[in-house]
Amino acid sequence: MSAFKLEYKDYDFTIYLDPDPEHRPIERWNILSNEDKELLESGEMAFYSLSITSQKSEEAVNHFIPGVQLPVDQEEQMVDLEIILLDEGLLDEILEHWKLRLSDKKTPTWA
């Protein structure tokens, strides 16, 4: 397991990355490219689970994302993880959950 902390938009995040060798994606919901399958078979890529704790002041929320495909090489892994968290918007999505949590309105913004 590896863990690290970061601050993003006035929230503190603690991110735990755990290897998940028993994860078996359901093809109907998670389509793997042929390249991804080859990387998984060769051991260059593996499945991980992300456990993220987001915190503002004294309140904290836990988030869990299973079956995240990442390179085994730690340097490449951190690059891909940064892309997932920032460029692909995972941290922003978590902040949207916070908005709903702190709002008087108990329906999502898309409703």
CSV table of N, CA and C in Angstrom, one decimal:
chain,number,residue,atom,x,y,z
A,1,MET,N,0.8,-1.2,0.0
A,1,MET,CA,0.0,0.0,0.0
A,1,MET,C,0.9,1.2,0.0
A,2,SER,N,0.5,2.2,-0.8
A,2,SER,CA,1.2,3.5,-0.7
A,2,SER,C,0.2,4.5,-0.4
A,3,ALA,N,0.6,5.6,0.2
A,3,ALA,CA,-0.3,6.7,0.6
A,3,ALA,C,0.4,8.0,0.4
A,4,PHE,N,-0.4,9.0,0.1
A,4,PHE,CA,0.2,10.4,0.1
A,4,PHE,C,-1.0,11.4,0.3
A,5,LYS,N,-0.6,12.6,0.7
A,5,LYS,CA,-1.5,13.6,1.0
A,5,LYS,C,-1.3,14.8,0.0
A,6,LEU,N,-2.4,15.5,-0.3
A,6,LEU,CA,-2.3,16.7,-1.1
A,6,LEU,C,-3.4,17.6,-0.7
A,7,GLU,N,-3.3,18.9,-1.0
A,7,GLU,CA,-4.3,19.9,-0.8
A,7,GLU,C,-4.8,20.3,-2.2
A,8,TYR,N,-6.1,20.4,-2.3
A,8,TYR,CA,-6.7,20.9,-3.6
A,8,TYR,C,-7.9,21.7,-3.3
A,9,LYS,N,-7.9,22.9,-3.8
A,9,LYS,CA,-9.1,23.8,-3.6
A,9,LYS,C,-9.6,23.9,-2.1
A,10,ASP,N,-8.7,24.1,-1.2
A,10,ASP,CA,-9.0,24.2,0.2
A,10,ASP,C,-9.5,23.0,0.9
A,11,TYR,N,-9.3,21.8,0.3
A,11,TYR,CA,-9.6,20.6,0.9
A,11,TYR,C,-8.3,19.8,1.0
A,12,ASP,N,-8.3,19.0,2.1
A,12,ASP,CA,-7.1,18.1,2.3
A,12,ASP,C,-7.6,16.7,1.8
A,13,PHE,N,-6.7,16.0,1.1
A,13,PHE,CA,-7.0,14.7,0.6
A,13,PHE,C,-5.8,13.7,1.0
A,14,THR,N,-6.3,12.6,1.5
A,14,THR,CA,-5.3,11.5,1.8
A,14,THR,C,-5.7,10.4,0.8
A,15,ILE,N,-4.7,9.9,0.1
A,15,ILE,CA,-5.0,8.9,-1.0
A,15,ILE,C,-4.2,7.7,-0.7
A,16,TYR,N,-4.9,6.6,-0.6
A,16,TYR,CA,-4.3,5.3,-0.4
A,16,TYR,C,-4.5,4.5,-1.6
A,17,LEU,N,-3.4,3.9,-2.1
A,17,LEU,CA,-3.4,3.1,-3.3
A,17,LEU,C,-3.0,1.6,-2.9
A,18,ASP,N,-3.9,0.7,-3.1
A,18,ASP,CA,-3.7,-0.7,-2.7
A,18,ASP,C,-3.8,-1.6,-3.9
A,19,PRO,N,-2.8,-2.5,-4.1
A,19,PRO,CA,-2.9,-3.4,-5.2
A,19,PRO,C,-4.1,-4.3,-5.0
A,20,ASP,N,-4.8,-4.6,-6.1
A,20,ASP,CA,-6.0,-5.4,-6.0
A,20,ASP,C,-6.0,-6.6,-7.0
A,21,PRO,N,-5.1,-7.5,-6.7
A,21,PRO,CA,-4.8,-8.6,-7.6
A,21,PRO,C,-6.1,-9.5,-7.9
A,22,GLU,N,-7.0,-9.5,-7.0
A,22,GLU,CA,-8.2,-10.3,-7.1
A,22,GLU,C,-9.3,-9.6,-7.9
A,23,HIS,N,-9.1,-8.4,-8.3
A,23,HIS,CA,-10.1,-7.7,-9.1
A,23,HIS,C,-10.3,-8.3,-10.5
A,24,ARG,N,-11.6,-8.6,-10.8
A,24,ARG,CA,-11.9,-9.2,-12.1
A,24,ARG,C,-13.0,-8.3,-12.7
A,25,PRO,N,-12.6,-7.5,-13.7
A,25,PRO,CA,-13.6,-6.6,-14.3
A,25,PRO,C,-14.7,-7.3,-15.0
A,26,ILE,N,-15.9,-6.8,-14.9
A,26,ILE,CA,-17.1,-7.4,-15.7
A,26,ILE,C,-17.0,-6.7,-17.0
A,27,GLU,N,-16.8,-7.5,-18.1
A,27,GLU,CA,-16.6,-7.0,-19.4
A,27,GLU,C,-17.7,-6.1,-19.9
A,28,ARG,N,-19.0,-6.4,-19.5
A,28,ARG,CA,-20.1,-5.6,-19.9
A,28,ARG,C,-20.0,-4.2,-19.4
A,29,TRP,N,-19.4,-3.9,-18.3
A,29,TRP,CA,-19.3,-2.6,-17.7
A,29,TRP,C,-17.9,-2.0,-17.8
A,30,ASN,N,-16.9,-2.8,-18.0
A,30,ASN,CA,-15.5,-2.3,-18.1
A,30,ASN,C,-14.8,-2.9,-19.3
A,31,ILE,N,-14.8,-2.2,-20.4
A,31,ILE,CA,-14.2,-2.7,-21.6
A,31,ILE,C,-12.7,-2.4,-21.6
A,32,LEU,N,-11.9,-3.5,-21.7
A,32,LEU,CA,-10.5,-3.4,-21.8
A,32,LEU,C,-10.0,-3.4,-23.2
A,33,SER,N,-9.2,-2.5,-23.6
A,33,SER,CA,-8.6,-2.6,-24.9
A,33,SER,C,-7.7,-3.8,-25.0
A,34,ASN,N,-7.3,-4.2,-26.2
A,34,ASN,CA,-6.4,-5.3,-26.4
A,34,ASN,C,-5.0,-4.9,-25.8
A,35,GLU,N,-4.6,-3.6,-26.0
A,35,GLU,CA,-3.4,-3.2,-25.4
A,35,GLU,C,-3.4,-3.3,-23.9
A,36,ASP,N,-4.5,-2.9,-23.2
A,36,ASP,CA,-4.6,-3.0,-21.8
A,36,ASP,C,-4.5,-4.5,-21.3
A,37,LYS,N,-5.2,-5.4,-22.1
A,37,LYS,CA,-5.1,-6.8,-21.8
A,37,LYS,C,-3.7,-7.3,-21.8
A,38,GLU,N,-3.0,-6.9,-22.9
A,38,GLU,CA,-1.6,-7.4,-23.0
A,38,GLU,C,-0.7,-6.8,-21.9
A,39,LEU,N,-0.9,-5.6,-21.5
A,39,LEU,CA,-0.2,-5.0,-20.4
A,39,LEU,C,-0.5,-5.7,-19.1
A,40,LEU,N,-1.7,-6.1,-18.9
A,40,LEU,CA,-2.1,-6.8,-17.6
A,40,LEU,C,-1.5,-8.2,-17.6
A,41,GLU,N,-1.6,-8.9,-18.8
A,41,GLU,CA,-1.0,-10.2,-18.9
A,41,GLU,C,0.5,-10.2,-18.7
A,42,SER,N,1.2,-9.2,-19.2
A,42,SER,CA,2.7,-9.1,-19.1
A,42,SER,C,3.1,-8.6,-17.7
A,43,GLY,N,2.2,-8.2,-16.9
A,43,GLY,CA,2.5,-7.7,-15.6
A,43,GLY,C,3.0,-6.3,-15.5
A,44,GLU,N,2.9,-5.5,-16.6
A,44,GLU,CA,3.3,-4.1,-16.6
A,44,GLU,C,2.2,-3.2,-16.1
A,45,MET,N,1.0,-3.7,-16.0
A,45,MET,CA,-0.1,-3.0,-15.5
A,45,MET,C,-0.9,-3.9,-14.6
A,46,ALA,N,-1.5,-3.3,-13.6
A,46,ALA,CA,-2.3,-4.1,-12.6
A,46,ALA,C,-3.5,-3.3,-12.1
A,47,PHE,N,-4.4,-3.9,-11.4
A,47,PHE,CA,-5.5,-3.3,-10.9
A,47,PHE,C,-5.2,-2.8,-9.4
A,48,TYR,N,-5.7,-1.6,-9.1
A,48,TYR,CA,-5.5,-1.1,-7.8
A,48,TYR,C,-6.9,-0.6,-7.3
A,49,SER,N,-7.0,-0.4,-6.0
A,49,SER,CA,-8.1,0.2,-5.3
A,49,SER,C,-7.7,1.5,-4.8
A,50,LEU,N,-8.4,2.6,-5.0
A,50,LEU,CA,-8.1,3.9,-4.4
A,50,LEU,C,-9.1,4.1,-3.3
A,51,SER,N,-8.5,4.4,-2.1
A,51,SER,CA,-9.3,4.9,-1.0
A,51,SER,C,-8.9,6.3,-0.7
A,52,ILE,N,-9.9,7.2,-0.8
A,52,ILE,CA,-9.6,8.7,-0.7
A,52,ILE,C,-10.4,9.2,0.4
A,53,THR,N,-9.7,9.9,1.3
A,53,THR,CA,-10.4,10.7,2.4
A,53,THR,C,-10.2,12.1,2.0
A,54,SER,N,-11.4,12.8,1.9
A,54,SER,CA,-11.4,14.3,1.7
A,54,SER,C,-11.8,14.9,3.0
A,55,GLN,N,-11.2,16.0,3.3
A,55,GLN,CA,-11.4,16.7,4.6
A,55,GLN,C,-11.5,18.2,4.4
A,56,LYS,N,-12.4,18.8,5.1
A,56,LYS,CA,-12.5,20.2,5.2
A,56,LYS,C,-12.8,20.5,6.6
A,57,SER,N,-12.0,21.3,7.3
A,57,SER,CA,-12.1,21.6,8.7
A,57,SER,C,-12.1,20.3,9.5
A,58,GLU,N,-13.1,20.0,10.3
A,58,GLU,CA,-13.1,18.8,11.1
A,58,GLU,C,-13.9,17.6,10.4
A,59,GLU,N,-14.6,17.9,9.3
A,59,GLU,CA,-15.4,16.9,8.6
A,59,GLU,C,-14.7,16.2,7.5
A,60,ALA,N,-14.8,14.9,7.5
A,60,ALA,CA,-14.1,14.1,6.5
A,60,ALA,C,-15.1,13.1,5.8
A,61,VAL,N,-14.9,12.8,4.6
A,61,VAL,CA,-15.7,11.9,3.8
A,61,VAL,C,-14.7,10.9,3.1
A,62,ASN,N,-15.1,9.6,3.1
A,62,ASN,CA,-14.3,8.6,2.5
A,62,ASN,C,-14.9,8.2,1.2
A,63,HIS,N,-14.1,7.9,0.2
A,63,HIS,CA,-14.5,7.6,-1.1
A,63,HIS,C,-13.7,6.3,-1.5
A,64,PHE,N,-14.3,5.4,-2.2
A,64,PHE,CA,-13.6,4.2,-2.6
A,64,PHE,C,-13.8,3.9,-4.1
A,65,ILE,N,-12.7,3.7,-4.8
A,65,ILE,CA,-12.8,3.4,-6.3
A,65,ILE,C,-12.0,2.1,-6.5
A,66,PRO,N,-12.7,1.0,-6.8
A,66,PRO,CA,-12.0,-0.3,-7.1
A,66,PRO,C,-11.7,-0.4,-8.6
A,67,GLY,N,-10.7,-1.3,-8.9
A,67,GLY,CA,-10.4,-1.6,-10.3
A,67,GLY,C,-9.8,-0.5,-11.1
A,68,VAL,N,-9.0,0.3,-10.5
A,68,VAL,CA,-8.3,1.3,-11.3
A,68,VAL,C,-7.0,0.7,-11.9
A,69,GLN,N,-6.9,0.8,-13.2
A,69,GLN,CA,-5.8,0.2,-14.0
A,69,GLN,C,-4.6,1.2,-13.9
A,70,LEU,N,-3.5,0.8,-13.4
A,70,LEU,CA,-2.3,1.6,-13.3
A,70,LEU,C,-1.1,0.8,-13.6
A,71,PRO,N,0.0,1.5,-14.1
A,71,PRO,CA,1.2,0.8,-14.4
A,71,PRO,C,1.8,0.3,-13.1
A,72,VAL,N,2.6,-0.7,-13.1
A,72,VAL,CA,3.2,-1.3,-11.9
A,72,VAL,C,4.4,-0.4,-11.6
A,73,ASP,N,5.1,0.1,-12.5
A,73,ASP,CA,6.3,1.0,-12.3
A,73,ASP,C,5.8,2.2,-11.5
A,74,GLN,N,6.4,2.5,-10.4
A,74,GLN,CA,5.9,3.6,-9.5
A,74,GLN,C,6.0,5.0,-10.1
A,75,GLU,N,7.0,5.2,-10.9
A,75,GLU,CA,7.1,6.6,-11.5
A,75,GLU,C,6.0,6.8,-12.5
A,76,GLU,N,5.7,5.8,-13.4
A,76,GLU,CA,4.6,5.9,-14.3
A,76,GLU,C,3.3,5.9,-13.6
A,77,GLN,N,3.2,5.1,-12.5
A,77,GLN,CA,2.0,5.0,-11.7
A,77,GLN,C,1.6,6.4,-11.2
A,78,MET,N,2.6,7.2,-10.7
A,78,MET,CA,2.3,8.5,-10.2
A,78,MET,C,1.8,9.5,-11.3
A,79,VAL,N,2.4,9.3,-12.4
A,79,VAL,CA,2.0,10.2,-13.6
A,79,VAL,C,0.6,9.9,-14.0
A,80,ASP,N,0.2,8.6,-14.1
A,80,ASP,CA,-1.1,8.2,-14.4
A,80,ASP,C,-2.1,8.6,-13.4
A,81,LEU,N,-1.7,8.4,-12.1
A,81,LEU,CA,-2.6,8.8,-11.0
A,81,LEU,C,-2.9,10.3,-11.0
A,82,GLU,N,-1.9,11.1,-11.3
A,82,GLU,CA,-2.1,12.6,-11.4
A,82,GLU,C,-3.1,12.9,-12.5
A,83,ILE,N,-3.0,12.2,-13.6
A,83,ILE,CA,-3.9,12.4,-14.7
A,83,ILE,C,-5.3,12.1,-14.2
A,84,ILE,N,-5.5,11.0,-13.6
A,84,ILE,CA,-6.9,10.6,-13.1
A,84,ILE,C,-7.4,11.6,-12.1
A,85,LEU,N,-6.6,12.0,-11.2
A,85,LEU,CA,-7.1,12.9,-10.1
A,85,LEU,C,-7.4,14.3,-10.6
A,86,LEU,N,-6.5,14.8,-11.4
A,86,LEU,CA,-6.6,16.2,-11.8
A,86,LEU,C,-7.2,16.4,-13.2
A,87,ASP,N,-6.5,15.8,-14.2
A,87,ASP,CA,-6.9,16.0,-15.6
A,87,ASP,C,-8.3,15.4,-15.9
A,88,GLU,N,-8.5,14.2,-15.4
A,88,GLU,CA,-9.8,13.5,-15.7
A,88,GLU,C,-10.8,13.9,-14.7
A,89,GLY,N,-10.5,14.7,-13.7
A,89,GLY,CA,-11.5,15.4,-12.8
A,89,GLY,C,-12.0,14.6,-11.6
A,90,LEU,N,-11.3,13.5,-11.2
A,90,LEU,CA,-11.8,12.8,-10.0
A,90,LEU,C,-11.9,13.7,-8.8
A,91,LEU,N,-10.9,14.5,-8.5
A,91,LEU,CA,-11.0,15.4,-7.3
A,91,LEU,C,-12.1,16.4,-7.5
A,92,ASP,N,-12.3,16.9,-8.6
A,92,ASP,CA,-13.5,17.8,-8.9
A,92,ASP,C,-14.8,17.1,-8.6
A,93,GLU,N,-14.9,15.9,-9.0
A,93,GLU,CA,-16.1,15.1,-8.8
A,93,GLU,C,-16.4,14.9,-7.3
A,94,ILE,N,-15.3,14.6,-6.6
A,94,ILE,CA,-15.4,14.5,-5.1
A,94,ILE,C,-15.9,15.8,-4.5
A,95,LEU,N,-15.4,17.0,-5.0
A,95,LEU,CA,-15.8,18.3,-4.5
A,95,LEU,C,-17.3,18.5,-4.8
A,96,GLU,N,-17.8,18.0,-6.0
A,96,GLU,CA,-19.2,18.1,-6.3
A,96,GLU,C,-20.0,17.3,-5.2
A,97,HIS,N,-19.5,16.2,-4.7
A,97,HIS,CA,-20.2,15.4,-3.7
A,97,HIS,C,-20.3,16.3,-2.4
A,98,TRP,N,-19.2,17.0,-2.2
A,98,TRP,CA,-19.2,17.9,-1.0
A,98,TRP,C,-20.2,19.0,-1.1
A,99,LYS,N,-20.4,19.6,-2.3
A,99,LYS,CA,-21.4,20.6,-2.5
A,99,LYS,C,-22.8,20.1,-2.2
A,100,LEU,N,-23.1,18.9,-2.6
A,100,LEU,CA,-24.3,18.3,-2.3
A,100,LEU,C,-24.5,18.0,-0.8
A,101,ARG,N,-23.4,17.5,-0.2
A,101,ARG,CA,-23.4,17.2,1.2
A,101,ARG,C,-23.7,18.5,2.1
A,102,LEU,N,-23.1,19.6,1.7
A,102,LEU,CA,-23.2,20.8,2.4
A,102,LEU,C,-24.4,21.6,2.0
A,103,SER,N,-25.1,21.2,1.0
A,103,SER,CA,-26.3,22.0,0.5
A,103,SER,C,-27.5,21.6,1.3
A,104,ASP,N,-28.5,22.6,1.3
A,104,ASP,CA,-29.8,22.3,1.9
A,104,ASP,C,-30.6,21.4,0.9
A,105,LYS,N,-30.3,21.6,-0.4
A,105,LYS,CA,-31.0,20.8,-1.4
A,105,LYS,C,-30.3,19.4,-1.5
A,106,LYS,N,-31.1,18.4,-1.3
A,106,LYS,CA,-30.6,17.1,-1.2
A,106,LYS,C,-30.7,16.3,-2.5
A,107,THR,N,-30.7,17.0,-3.6
A,107,THR,CA,-30.7,16.3,-4.9
A,107,THR,C,-29.4,16.7,-5.7
A,108,PRO,N,-28.9,15.9,-6.6
A,108,PRO,CA,-27.7,16.2,-7.3
A,108,PRO,C,-28.0,17.4,-8.3
A,109,THR,N,-26.9,18.0,-8.7
A,109,THR,CA,-27.0,19.2,-9.6
A,109,THR,C,-27.7,18.8,-10.9
A,110,TRP,N,-27.5,17.6,-11.4
A,110,TRP,CA,-28.1,17.2,-12.7
A,110,TRP,C,-29.5,16.9,-12.6
A,111,ALA,N,-30.1,16.8,-11.4
A,111,ALA,CA,-31.5,16.4,-11.3
A,111,ALA,C,-32.5,17.5,-11.6
